[in-house]
C-alpha atoms as one frame of an Amber mdcrd trajectory, in Angstrom:
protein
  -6.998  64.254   4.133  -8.049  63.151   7.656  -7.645  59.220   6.381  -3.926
  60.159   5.223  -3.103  61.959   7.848  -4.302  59.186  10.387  -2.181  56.913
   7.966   0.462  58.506   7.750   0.883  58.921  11.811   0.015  55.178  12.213
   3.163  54.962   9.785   5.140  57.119  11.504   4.607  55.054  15.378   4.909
  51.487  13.551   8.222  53.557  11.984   9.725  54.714  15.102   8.659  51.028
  16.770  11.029  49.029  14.316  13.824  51.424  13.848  13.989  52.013  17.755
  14.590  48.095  17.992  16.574  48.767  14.654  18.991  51.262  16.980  19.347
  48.669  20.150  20.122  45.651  18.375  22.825  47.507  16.103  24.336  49.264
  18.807  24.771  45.738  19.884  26.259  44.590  16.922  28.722  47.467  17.362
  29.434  46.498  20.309  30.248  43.057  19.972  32.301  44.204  16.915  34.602
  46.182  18.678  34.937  43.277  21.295  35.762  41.040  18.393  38.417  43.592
  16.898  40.384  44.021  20.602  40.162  40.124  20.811  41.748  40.249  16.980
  44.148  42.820  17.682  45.540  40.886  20.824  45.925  37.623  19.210  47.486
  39.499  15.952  49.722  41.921  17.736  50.697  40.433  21.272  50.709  36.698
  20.801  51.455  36.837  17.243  48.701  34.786  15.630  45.779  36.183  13.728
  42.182  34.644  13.900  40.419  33.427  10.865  36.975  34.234  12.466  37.260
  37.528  14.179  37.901  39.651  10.959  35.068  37.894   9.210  32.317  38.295
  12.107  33.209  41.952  12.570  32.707  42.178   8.709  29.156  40.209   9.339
  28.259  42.572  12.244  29.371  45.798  10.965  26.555  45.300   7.839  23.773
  44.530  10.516  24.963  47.349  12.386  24.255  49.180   8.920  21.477  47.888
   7.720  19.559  48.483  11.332  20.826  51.988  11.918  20.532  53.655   8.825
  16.996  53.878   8.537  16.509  55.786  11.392  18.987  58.491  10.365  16.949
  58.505   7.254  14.317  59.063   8.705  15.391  62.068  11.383  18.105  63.687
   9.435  17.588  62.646   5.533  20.683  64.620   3.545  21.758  67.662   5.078
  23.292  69.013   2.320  19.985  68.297   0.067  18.268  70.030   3.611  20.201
  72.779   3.661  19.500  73.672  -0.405  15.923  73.415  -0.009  15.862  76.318
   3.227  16.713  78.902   1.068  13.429  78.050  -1.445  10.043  79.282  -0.294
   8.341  76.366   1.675   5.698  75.144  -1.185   8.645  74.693  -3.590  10.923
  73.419  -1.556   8.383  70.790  -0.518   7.835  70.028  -4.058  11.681  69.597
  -4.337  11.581  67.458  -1.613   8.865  65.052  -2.752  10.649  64.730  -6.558
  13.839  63.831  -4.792  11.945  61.569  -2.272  10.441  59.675  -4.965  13.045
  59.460  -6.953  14.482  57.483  -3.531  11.790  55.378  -3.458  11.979  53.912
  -7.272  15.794  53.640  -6.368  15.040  51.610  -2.692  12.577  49.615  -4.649
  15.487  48.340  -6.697  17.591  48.126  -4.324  15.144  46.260  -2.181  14.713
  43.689  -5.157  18.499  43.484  -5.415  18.676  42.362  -1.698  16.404  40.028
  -1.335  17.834  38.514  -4.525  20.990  38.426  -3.243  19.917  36.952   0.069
  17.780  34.239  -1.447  19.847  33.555  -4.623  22.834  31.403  -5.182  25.279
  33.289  -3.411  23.363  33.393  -0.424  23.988  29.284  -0.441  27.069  29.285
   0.116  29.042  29.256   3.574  31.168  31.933   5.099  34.294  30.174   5.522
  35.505  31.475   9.010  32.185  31.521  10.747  30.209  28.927  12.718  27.726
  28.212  14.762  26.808  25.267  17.184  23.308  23.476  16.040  23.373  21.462
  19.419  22.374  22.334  22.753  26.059  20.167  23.906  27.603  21.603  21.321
  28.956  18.750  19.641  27.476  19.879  16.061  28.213  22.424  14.490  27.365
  24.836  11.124  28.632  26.939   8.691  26.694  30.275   8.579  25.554  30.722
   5.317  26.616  33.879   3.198  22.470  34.843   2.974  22.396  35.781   6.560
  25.015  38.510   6.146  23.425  39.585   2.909  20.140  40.227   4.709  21.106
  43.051   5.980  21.466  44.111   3.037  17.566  43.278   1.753  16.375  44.637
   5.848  18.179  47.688   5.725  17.180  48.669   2.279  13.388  47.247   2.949
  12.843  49.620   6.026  14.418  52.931   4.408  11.673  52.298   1.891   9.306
  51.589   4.558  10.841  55.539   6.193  10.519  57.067   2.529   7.195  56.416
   2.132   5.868  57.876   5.168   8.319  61.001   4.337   6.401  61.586   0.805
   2.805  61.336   2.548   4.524  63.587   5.134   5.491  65.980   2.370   2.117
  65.609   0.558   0.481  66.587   3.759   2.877  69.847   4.183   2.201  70.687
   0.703  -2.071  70.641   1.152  -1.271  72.805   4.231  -2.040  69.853   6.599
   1.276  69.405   8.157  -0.008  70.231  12.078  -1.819  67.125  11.821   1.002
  65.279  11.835   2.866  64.121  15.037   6.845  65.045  15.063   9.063  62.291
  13.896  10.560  60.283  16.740  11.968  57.225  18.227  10.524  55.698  21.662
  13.965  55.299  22.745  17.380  56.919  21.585  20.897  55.429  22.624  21.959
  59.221  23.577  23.904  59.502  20.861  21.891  61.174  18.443
């Protein structure tokens, strides 16, 4: 139980490493999104001319934004509803709840995983967005169509680390159920945005 419990709080830091970068960089994409959407909504609405790119790039950054945010309130918050249900059971069951529903999550992420990275290395990740590119020069003189596969990443990341989260929640739960749960160190971030 020591060796799982050290595992499962080496999990839990390498957890709240990645989904702490997995918070900055989509409240960047967030960010730039809604900069995109004002620039769309004043070429639409004041001058009268829509662009082809902005809608299309908000699109792209909104599923990063996703796909890196999600995970983390996963990991902190799971379903409150689901949460809520399993208070009113005594703790062992409801920890046995718990772990049925959180495996049940991982054969589903594990699917969904596959389905992603599919999706991101298959044909349709060949092809090019249509409104979107980027310069491949540093004058830039040259440049390329983003291909569809780097939008559907997001997709195949997001997915990958909630199964990553899921698995240290069942050896969480596993360790709560053998009565070993103040071994473990409280889930965390190293760094929220404040908006929590």
């Amino acid at each position: 139980m020591t060796a799982l419990s050290n595992l499962t709080n080496l999990l839990g830091r390498l957890n709240a490493a990645v989904l702490t970068l997995g918070l900055w960089l989509g409240a960047g994409a967030l960010g730039i999104m809604l900069v995109f959407i004002l620039v769309q909504v004043f070429f639409r609405y004041i001058l009268g001319d829509a662009l082809a790119w902005s809608e299309e790039a908000s699109r792209f950054l909104m599923l990063w934004m996703t796909g890196l945010m999600v995970p983390t309130a996963f990991r902190q918050g799971g379903f409150v509803a689901i949460t809520m249900i399993l208070d009113i059971f005594p703790r062992v069951i409801g920890t046995i709840i718990a772990l049925l529903f959180l495996g049940l999550s991982a054969v589903l992420l594990f699917v969904g995983m596959r389905i992603g990275w599919a999706e991101a290395t298959g044909l349709g990740g060949r092809f090019a967005m249509p409104a979107i590119a980027v310069p491949t020069s540093l004058d830039l003189s040259t440049w390329m169509k983003v291909p569809r596969s780097w939008m559907m990443a997001s997709l195949a990341a997001g997915v990958t680390m909630m199964f990553v989260v899921n698995i240290e929640l069942i050896l969480r739960g596993l360790l709560e159920l053998f009565g070993r749960g103040e071994r473990l160190q409280p889930i965390t971030t190293f760094g929220g945005l404040g908006a929590e």
